[in-house]
XYZ file of C-alpha atoms in Angstrom:
408
model
C -28.245 -6.340 -85.132
C -29.239 -2.726 -84.961
C -27.434 -0.017 -87.063
C -25.897 2.764 -85.377
C -23.771 4.600 -87.614
C -20.757 6.068 -87.467
C -21.934 9.079 -84.864
C -21.060 6.520 -82.277
C -17.543 6.373 -82.435
C -17.738 9.632 -83.569
C -18.760 10.739 -80.129
C -16.453 8.336 -78.195
C -13.225 9.934 -79.719
C -14.370 13.161 -78.897
C -14.694 12.453 -75.016
C -11.438 10.603 -75.064
C -9.933 13.904 -76.004
C -12.008 16.010 -74.052
C -11.942 13.886 -70.252
C -9.393 11.588 -71.304
C -11.754 8.505 -70.893
C -10.612 6.309 -73.771
C -13.081 5.040 -76.928
C -12.672 1.235 -75.471
C -14.258 1.886 -71.857
C -16.997 3.594 -73.559
C -17.748 0.928 -75.956
C -17.672 -1.472 -73.713
C -20.289 0.336 -71.416
C -22.311 0.425 -74.638
C -21.924 -2.936 -74.660
C -22.925 -3.577 -70.878
C -26.004 -1.898 -71.543
C -27.342 -3.520 -74.045
C -26.752 -6.677 -72.370
C -28.735 -5.204 -68.963
C -31.797 -3.908 -71.404
C -32.110 -6.949 -73.060
C -32.227 -9.166 -69.377
C -34.736 -6.894 -68.597
C -36.443 -7.296 -71.684
C -36.543 -10.837 -71.545
C -37.128 -11.329 -67.705
C -33.786 -13.245 -67.293
C -32.021 -12.859 -64.061
C -29.068 -11.527 -63.675
C -27.028 -14.053 -62.602
C -27.269 -15.614 -66.356
C -23.857 -14.650 -67.754
C -24.145 -16.703 -71.315
C -25.618 -13.440 -73.346
C -23.040 -10.429 -74.406
C -23.268 -7.766 -76.502
C -20.661 -7.315 -79.933
C -20.770 -4.034 -81.695
C -18.538 -4.541 -85.123
C -17.443 -1.290 -85.880
C -16.415 -1.815 -89.605
C -20.826 -1.863 -90.226
C -21.213 0.256 -87.401
C -23.851 -2.160 -86.084
C -24.566 -3.867 -82.644
C -26.250 -7.141 -81.064
C -27.149 -9.658 -78.722
C -25.880 -13.124 -78.578
C -26.322 -16.002 -76.338
C -22.940 -18.607 -76.247
C -24.561 -21.962 -76.425
C -23.072 -25.334 -76.279
C -23.661 -28.050 -78.711
C -24.753 -31.382 -77.516
C -27.142 -34.422 -78.987
C -29.840 -34.061 -76.280
C -30.944 -30.500 -74.701
C -31.580 -30.387 -71.762
C -31.192 -26.669 -70.527
C -32.490 -24.341 -73.146
C -31.074 -21.365 -72.542
C -27.560 -22.632 -72.312
C -27.193 -25.881 -74.918
C -28.595 -26.298 -78.619
C -29.479 -29.473 -80.143
C -26.439 -30.703 -83.022
C -29.183 -30.121 -85.586
C -30.000 -27.012 -85.034
C -26.878 -26.032 -84.589
C -25.827 -27.168 -88.115
C -28.887 -24.887 -89.302
C -26.122 -21.941 -88.510
C -22.676 -23.395 -88.707
C -22.539 -25.993 -91.147
C -19.529 -28.060 -89.625
C -19.730 -27.670 -85.995
C -19.928 -30.576 -84.248
C -20.963 -31.636 -80.453
C -19.495 -30.032 -77.954
C -18.619 -26.828 -79.485
C -20.158 -23.097 -78.494
C -21.367 -20.984 -81.299
C -23.207 -18.057 -80.552
C -26.412 -17.465 -81.761
C -28.311 -13.497 -82.286
C -30.918 -13.057 -79.656
C -31.626 -9.529 -80.812
C -35.449 -8.572 -80.406
C -37.027 -6.772 -82.727
C -38.252 -3.423 -81.682
C -35.472 -3.186 -79.612
C -33.522 -0.121 -80.226
C -35.748 2.268 -78.125
C -35.490 -0.035 -75.246
C -31.649 -0.329 -75.381
C -31.315 3.111 -76.213
C -32.717 4.567 -73.185
C -31.124 2.389 -71.118
C -27.689 2.437 -72.859
C -28.561 6.126 -71.984
C -28.363 5.768 -68.341
C -25.722 2.848 -68.142
C -22.976 4.796 -70.568
C -23.239 8.353 -68.265
C -23.526 6.005 -64.772
C -19.488 4.340 -66.818
C -18.650 8.057 -67.555
C -18.900 9.510 -64.155
C -17.512 6.237 -63.154
C -14.315 6.350 -65.255
C -13.820 10.412 -64.572
C -13.955 9.447 -61.148
C -10.957 6.380 -61.760
C -9.021 8.600 -63.126
C -9.119 11.944 -61.018
C -8.590 9.526 -58.189
C -5.719 7.584 -59.647
C -4.106 10.978 -61.278
C -4.311 12.678 -57.789
C -3.317 9.829 -55.413
C 0.138 9.902 -57.775
C 0.480 13.919 -56.351
C -0.163 13.142 -53.173
C 2.219 14.792 -50.904
C 3.750 16.792 -54.214
C 3.375 20.058 -55.495
C 1.412 21.566 -58.314
C -0.568 24.629 -59.384
C -3.887 25.999 -59.478
C -6.059 28.595 -60.300
C -8.588 30.096 -57.565
C -11.813 29.950 -58.290
C -13.976 31.356 -55.784
C -14.464 31.372 -51.531
C -17.328 29.255 -49.533
C -17.293 29.404 -45.785
C -13.950 30.392 -45.700
C -12.552 27.885 -48.060
C -10.681 28.554 -50.618
C -11.691 26.320 -54.009
C -8.756 25.993 -55.898
C -8.951 24.328 -60.119
C -6.288 22.056 -60.630
C -6.652 20.372 -63.614
C -9.830 17.508 -63.823
C -11.118 18.244 -60.927
C -11.666 21.181 -57.497
C -9.366 20.769 -54.935
C -10.723 22.366 -51.148
C -8.308 24.379 -48.859
C -9.091 24.707 -45.795
C -8.277 27.304 -43.462
C -6.464 26.255 -41.232
C -4.322 25.304 -44.249
C -4.038 28.889 -45.586
C -1.566 31.476 -45.081
C -3.374 34.130 -41.943
C -3.550 37.641 -43.458
C -2.854 36.303 -47.539
C -5.726 37.258 -49.837
C -7.144 34.859 -52.330
C -8.588 36.452 -54.872
C -10.174 34.326 -57.873
C -8.465 34.247 -60.839
C -4.589 34.195 -59.535
C -2.794 31.038 -59.507
C -1.478 29.736 -56.585
C 1.461 27.052 -55.516
C -0.224 24.630 -53.538
C 0.779 21.120 -52.277
C -1.726 17.984 -52.175
C -2.025 16.845 -48.935
C -4.986 14.462 -49.206
C -7.071 12.474 -51.752
C -10.340 11.171 -49.979
C -12.306 8.996 -52.214
C -16.549 9.651 -52.656
C -19.462 8.479 -54.585
C -18.879 11.616 -57.286
C -15.213 12.786 -58.088
C -12.860 12.670 -55.525
C -12.357 15.162 -52.841
C -8.600 16.675 -52.869
C -7.718 18.801 -49.805
C -4.474 20.616 -50.575
C -2.446 23.359 -49.054
C -0.296 27.040 -48.915
C 0.572 26.996 -45.353
C 2.528 23.501 -44.960
C 6.393 23.236 -44.176
C 6.925 21.186 -47.631
C 6.201 23.416 -49.605
C 9.363 25.174 -48.548
C 11.602 21.573 -49.497
C 9.464 21.377 -53.165
C 10.401 25.303 -53.873
C 14.377 24.583 -52.451
C 14.973 21.241 -54.244
C 13.605 23.382 -58.167
C 15.419 26.528 -57.165
C 19.079 24.999 -55.725
C 20.304 22.252 -58.068
C 22.796 20.882 -54.963
C 19.147 19.499 -53.830
C 18.160 18.330 -56.550
C 21.259 16.276 -56.687
C 21.728 15.158 -53.414
C 24.872 16.857 -52.326
C 22.984 19.345 -50.599
C 20.169 17.793 -48.103
C 17.359 19.267 -46.322
C 17.389 17.789 -42.736
C 14.497 19.242 -40.941
C 11.817 22.489 -41.544
C 9.834 24.155 -39.385
C 7.137 26.572 -40.551
C 4.819 29.211 -39.327
C 3.487 30.164 -42.475
C 2.883 33.309 -43.582
C 5.529 34.556 -40.869
C 8.980 32.793 -40.393
C 10.336 29.254 -41.441
C 14.213 27.660 -40.456
C 15.563 25.225 -42.713
C 18.565 22.918 -41.798
C 20.805 21.796 -44.624
C 23.793 19.521 -44.944
C 26.497 18.782 -46.841
C 27.943 15.355 -48.514
C 30.590 17.610 -50.083
C 33.133 19.297 -47.997
C 33.758 21.076 -51.162
C 30.373 22.416 -51.112
C 28.640 24.831 -48.597
C 25.311 24.168 -47.546
C 24.492 27.108 -46.848
C 25.767 29.180 -49.229
C 24.053 27.008 -52.017
C 20.662 27.803 -50.772
C 21.345 31.344 -50.726
C 22.696 31.281 -53.573
C 24.661 34.046 -55.771
C 24.243 36.979 -54.529
C 21.665 35.810 -53.028
C 19.637 35.084 -55.698
C 17.876 31.337 -54.932
C 16.857 32.402 -51.619
C 15.051 36.104 -52.964
C 12.927 33.787 -55.431
C 12.041 31.754 -52.686
C 11.191 34.622 -50.684
C 9.203 36.038 -53.406
C 7.011 32.773 -53.865
C 6.236 32.744 -50.112
C 4.953 36.328 -50.165
C 8.239 37.604 -48.045
C 8.329 35.594 -45.530
C 10.999 35.429 -43.447
C 13.270 32.177 -44.116
C 16.986 31.107 -42.008
C 18.953 29.039 -43.301
C 20.652 26.669 -40.299
C 23.717 24.301 -40.725
C 23.077 21.063 -39.481
C 25.240 18.795 -37.282
C 25.032 16.132 -35.684
C 26.338 17.351 -32.201
C 22.989 18.889 -30.633
C 25.155 21.570 -29.163
C 26.265 23.265 -32.020
C 23.251 22.480 -34.083
C 20.307 24.324 -30.631
C 23.277 27.198 -31.253
C 22.672 27.579 -34.821
C 18.973 26.975 -34.456
C 18.810 29.991 -32.378
C 20.064 31.789 -34.851
C 20.645 35.107 -35.063
C 21.009 35.248 -31.677
C 24.364 34.691 -30.236
C 24.723 32.114 -27.472
C 26.990 31.763 -24.696
C 26.570 28.570 -23.603
C 24.274 25.218 -23.748
C 24.083 22.837 -21.359
C 22.093 19.190 -22.159
C 20.247 18.337 -19.088
C 18.820 14.973 -20.620
C 19.542 13.073 -24.127
C 18.141 9.819 -23.961
C 15.075 8.219 -25.908
C 12.342 9.558 -23.708
C 13.953 13.324 -23.343
C 15.810 15.550 -25.057
C 16.082 19.033 -22.880
C 18.860 21.406 -22.917
C 19.626 25.026 -20.643
C 20.846 28.087 -23.430
C 22.255 31.047 -21.618
C 22.979 33.926 -23.537
C 23.672 37.426 -22.854
C 20.989 39.724 -20.921
C 20.975 42.151 -24.773
C 20.430 38.568 -26.874
C 16.728 37.175 -24.401
C 14.676 38.837 -26.638
C 16.032 37.997 -29.949
C 16.582 34.419 -29.354
C 12.971 34.123 -27.774
C 11.332 35.477 -30.817
C 8.909 37.623 -30.175
C 5.616 35.590 -28.754
C 8.478 32.569 -29.031
C 8.582 32.174 -32.343
C 12.137 32.298 -32.350
C 12.849 29.262 -30.128
C 9.571 27.712 -30.914
C 10.783 26.970 -34.643
C 14.220 26.654 -32.727
C 12.077 23.756 -30.409
C 10.655 21.957 -33.855
C 13.573 22.199 -36.291
C 15.864 20.079 -33.292
C 13.180 18.452 -31.482
C 15.299 19.687 -28.084
C 13.335 21.316 -25.523
C 14.757 24.640 -24.938
C 14.683 26.737 -21.701
C 16.863 30.213 -22.234
C 17.701 32.288 -19.891
C 20.016 35.428 -19.677
C 23.024 35.576 -17.889
C 21.456 37.738 -15.001
C 19.000 35.363 -14.747
C 21.672 32.259 -14.263
C 23.770 34.583 -11.746
C 20.963 35.569 -9.078
C 19.386 31.721 -9.734
C 22.329 30.253 -8.631
C 22.838 33.326 -5.866
C 19.475 32.059 -4.360
C 20.335 28.531 -4.461
C 23.305 29.064 -2.255
C 21.309 31.515 -0.040
C 18.500 28.615 0.547
C 21.294 25.875 0.695
C 20.744 23.881 4.405
C 22.748 21.241 5.656
C 22.308 17.909 5.768
C 21.188 16.324 8.419
C 23.517 13.894 9.483
C 25.903 16.674 9.281
C 24.043 18.265 12.642
C 23.792 14.687 13.691
C 27.971 13.915 13.354
C 28.304 17.753 14.951
C 26.337 16.822 18.023
C 28.441 13.382 18.424
C 31.622 15.466 18.573
C 30.350 17.666 21.010
C 29.315 14.998 23.084
C 32.986 13.332 22.848
C 34.684 16.703 23.576
C 32.349 16.775 26.510
C 33.058 13.267 28.374
C 37.064 14.222 27.370
C 36.462 17.418 29.106
C 35.072 14.780 31.554
C 37.570 12.639 31.818
C 40.367 15.238 31.989
C 38.949 16.629 34.949
C 38.862 13.697 36.832
C 42.542 13.238 35.876
C 43.274 16.405 36.888
C 41.274 15.962 40.543
C 43.248 12.449 41.232
C 46.935 14.309 40.348
C 45.354 17.116 43.254
C 44.491 14.850 45.574
C 47.834 12.820 45.050
C 49.871 15.416 45.876
C 47.611 16.507 49.050
C 48.849 13.555 50.585
C 52.325 14.036 49.629
C 52.046 17.084 51.162
C 50.643 15.281 54.635
C 53.604 12.730 54.648
C 55.950 15.034 54.426
C 54.692 17.368 56.695
C 54.102 14.450 59.764
C 57.856 13.639 59.290
């Protein structure tokens, strides 16, 4: 046995406090390192499985042991031991029993220490990687708070506890300055496993950040009374959120706004004064589209297609509301489309009147109408010819009668 003292256990306890790696993991790593060093020193193949290291915490000693089967006649020296030899070690042993024999080589301390250092270092890294991976796999899809460390190649590095997360440029709010040392609330998008520490991807522009903030600030949402149906966001500019109340006595929009706007103001401040439109959800697509286009007033909504393949609607607004309904660079109608999943075409009243007038002027009668008109004209000509023929026959008859009277 090799005497290692109590320093090892103190070091294990310190690592457990600082890095969260359990003492058992470190002791198991040390024992594995001893076995690996012994096999390398004795030139034993890795496939040999009856070698193990045992650490006695009471005495602070560690040694390498070989487990052998007690037999009457030995056929394999590495796996078996004779009954006579076994009884010299353990008096009451019998054939068929297994005993552990210490095989720790002399002058093995230095070799074991070098090997143990490499194996323990590797195991500590693996343990840290697994701890971080398991922790942030559970946090994936949730909101967390971190501290901005630095900016590298347009990526913001955020410390979120046991590791540094990466915020890519596309997940940042346009125009916002990320100052190192500032605290920031981010959304854990993804966790990628790598050979070193897992790579955590976070976002400051994800729509779920708005959902998490509303769940934190609005008790009715956390209790399930008010439900968030949909969110559409253009980070840093504007967000639309559709809410629905499962209790007729609770106003979903009013609950989100809060007394004197206290709840919504807290969320707006957290999002750096980003504008938020709270929309009342409705199962009626016409009403839902009207609400989604607020604050613009709507004259009418015409459903053009509503099936599994397409959802299209034509919306008519007053002339003075057209620019408000479309929004700056189409932002309002774009967010309404994302919120409702309906394709929305917006026209003003005057535009619709001009379109209807143009359609009326360009109207062409179908060809079958012209064919009917041609048939009517032909029929009329035939009737006129028949009438003329009848008149001619009457005139001839009258002339014959006059001639007969004259002759008489």
